[in-house]
Coordinates of C-alpha atoms in Angstrom, one line a residue:
M177 CA -4.4 -2.2 15.7
A178 CA -7.3 -3.8 13.7
T179 CA -11.2 -2.5 13.6
L180 CA -13.6 -4.4 11.6
G181 CA -10.6 -7.3 10.6
L182 CA -8.6 -5.1 8.9
E183 CA -5.7 -3.3 9.6
R184 CA -5.3 0.9 9.4
L185 CA -3.1 2.1 7.0
Q186 CA 0.3 2.6 8.6
G187 CA 2.3 4.4 5.3
A188 CA 3.8 3.7 2.2
R189 CA 4.9 -0.1 2.8
D190 CA 1.4 -0.9 3.2
Y191 CA -0.7 0.9 1.7
K192 CA -1.2 -1.2 -1.9
M193 CA -2.0 -4.3 0.5
W194 CA -4.0 -1.4 2.7
C195 CA -6.1 -0.6 -0.7
I196 CA -7.1 -4.3 -1.7
R197 CA -9.0 -5.3 1.5
I198 CA -10.4 -1.1 1.9
L199 CA -11.9 -1.4 -1.5
A200 CA -13.2 -4.8 -0.3
H201 CA -14.6 -3.6 2.9
I202 CA -16.1 -0.5 1.7
H203 CA -17.8 -2.5 -1.3
A204 CA -19.3 -5.2 0.6
A205 CA -20.3 -2.3 2.8
G206 CA -22.7 -0.8 -0.2
C207 CA -20.9 2.2 -0.9
I208 CA -17.9 2.2 -3.3
D209 CA -19.7 4.4 -5.7
A210 CA -18.4 7.4 -3.0
V211 CA -15.1 6.4 -3.3
N212 CA -14.6 4.5 -7.2
P213 CA -17.6 6.9 -9.3
P214 CA -18.4 5.6 -12.6
A215 CA -18.1 7.9 -15.1
D216 CA -20.7 9.4 -15.8
A217 CA -22.7 9.2 -12.7
P218 CA -23.9 11.5 -10.3
P219 CA -22.4 12.2 -6.2
A220 CA -23.4 9.5 -4.0
S221 CA -25.6 10.6 -1.4
P222 CA -24.7 12.0 1.3
A223 CA -25.2 8.7 3.2
M224 CA -23.2 6.7 1.3
D225 CA -20.6 9.2 1.1
S226 CA -20.5 9.5 5.3
K227 CA -20.7 5.7 5.8
A228 CA -17.1 5.6 2.9
R229 CA -15.8 8.4 4.0
N230 CA -15.9 6.6 8.2
I231 CA -14.8 3.8 7.2
L232 CA -11.6 5.5 5.7
I233 CA -11.2 7.5 8.7
Q234 CA -11.4 4.7 10.6
H235 CA -8.5 2.7 9.2
V236 CA -5.7 4.7 8.9
G237 CA -3.4 5.4 11.4
N238 CA -3.6 8.2 13.8
H239 CA -0.4 9.6 12.5
I240 CA -2.4 9.9 9.3
L241 CA -5.3 11.4 10.3
F242 CA -4.2 14.9 10.1
D243 CA -3.4 15.0 6.5
I244 CA -6.9 13.4 5.7
N245 CA -9.0 15.7 8.4
E246 CA -9.9 18.8 6.0
C247 CA -11.5 16.1 3.4
D248 CA -15.1 16.9 3.3
T249 CA -16.0 13.4 0.7
A250 CA -14.8 10.1 0.8
R251 CA -13.4 10.3 -2.7
A252 CA -11.8 13.4 -1.4
V253 CA -10.1 11.9 1.8
W254 CA -9.7 8.3 -1.2
L255 CA -7.4 11.2 -3.2
K256 CA -5.9 12.9 -0.5
L257 CA -4.2 9.4 0.0
E258 CA -3.4 8.3 -3.5
G259 CA -1.4 11.5 -3.7
I260 CA 0.9 11.0 -0.4
F261 CA 1.4 7.3 -0.8
R262 CA 1.7 7.0 -4.6
D263 CA 5.1 9.2 -4.3
A264 CA 5.9 7.4 -1.1
S265 CA 5.7 3.7 -2.8
Q266 CA 7.7 5.4 -5.7
A267 CA 10.3 6.3 -3.6
S268 CA 10.8 3.3 -1.4
K269 CA 10.8 1.2 -5.2
M270 CA 13.5 3.0 -6.4
Q271 CA 15.2 2.3 -2.5
I272 CA 14.7 -1.2 -2.4
S273 CA 15.6 -1.6 -6.1
T274 CA 18.8 -0.6 -5.1
A275 CA 18.8 -3.1 -2.3
L276 CA 18.5 -5.7 -5.4
T277 CA 21.2 -4.7 -7.3
N278 CA 23.7 -4.6 -4.6
L279 CA 22.2 -7.3 -2.9
K280 CA 25.2 -10.3 -2.6
K281 CA 25.5 -13.3 -0.3
H282 CA 28.2 -12.4 3.0
P283 CA 30.6 -14.9 2.8
N284 CA 29.6 -16.0 6.3
E285 CA 25.7 -16.4 5.6
G286 CA 24.1 -19.5 4.9
I287 CA 22.1 -19.7 1.8
Q288 CA 18.9 -20.2 3.4
T289 CA 19.5 -16.9 5.5
F290 CA 20.4 -15.8 2.1
I291 CA 17.3 -17.1 0.2
S292 CA 15.1 -15.3 2.8
R293 CA 16.6 -11.6 2.6
V294 CA 16.3 -11.9 -1.4
K295 CA 12.3 -13.3 -0.6
S296 CA 12.4 -10.3 2.2
I297 CA 12.9 -7.8 -0.8
R298 CA 10.7 -9.3 -3.7
S299 CA 7.9 -9.1 -1.1
D300 CA 9.1 -5.4 0.2
F301 CA 8.7 -5.0 -3.4
Q302 CA 5.4 -5.9 -3.9
L303 CA 4.3 -4.6 -1.2
A304 CA 5.8 -0.9 -2.5
G305 CA 3.9 -1.9 -5.7
G306 CA 6.3 -3.3 -8.0
T307 CA 6.6 -6.4 -9.5
I308 CA 10.1 -8.4 -10.5
D309 CA 9.4 -11.3 -11.8
D310 CA 12.3 -14.7 -11.7
D311 CA 14.3 -14.0 -14.2
M312 CA 15.2 -10.7 -12.8
L313 CA 15.2 -11.7 -9.2
V314 CA 17.9 -14.3 -10.4
Q315 CA 19.7 -11.6 -12.9
N316 CA 20.0 -9.3 -9.9
V317 CA 20.9 -12.1 -7.6
C318 CA 23.8 -14.2 -9.6
T319 CA 25.5 -11.6 -11.1

């Protein structure tokens, strides 16, 4: 379910893209300093913090609410989510990297189907926060 045109965070798979979108939304709402305060800035006003925290809470899946319910500031919510999904993203990258290393074309598989599987793995890796350049992709697929 989407709210205000943004998908709710569901897990590690969509965390990186969700971060980009939610930060843009929080910035547009004028309360980015409550989530990512400048180095020597005073704390965000209670109104700004409340607005940013509300935006974050409204844009996570129900199963994630239990993890962030006790966080009393937007910054605390942000850091909690980062802690949860940073480790999950690392595990996902390792799993996807293994899948790429073990990727082989099946004997009866068409080339377009195989290329689609390669693109899917690359996309999954990028969604987990990793990058696969063309040389690395070719090297893994051709060996």
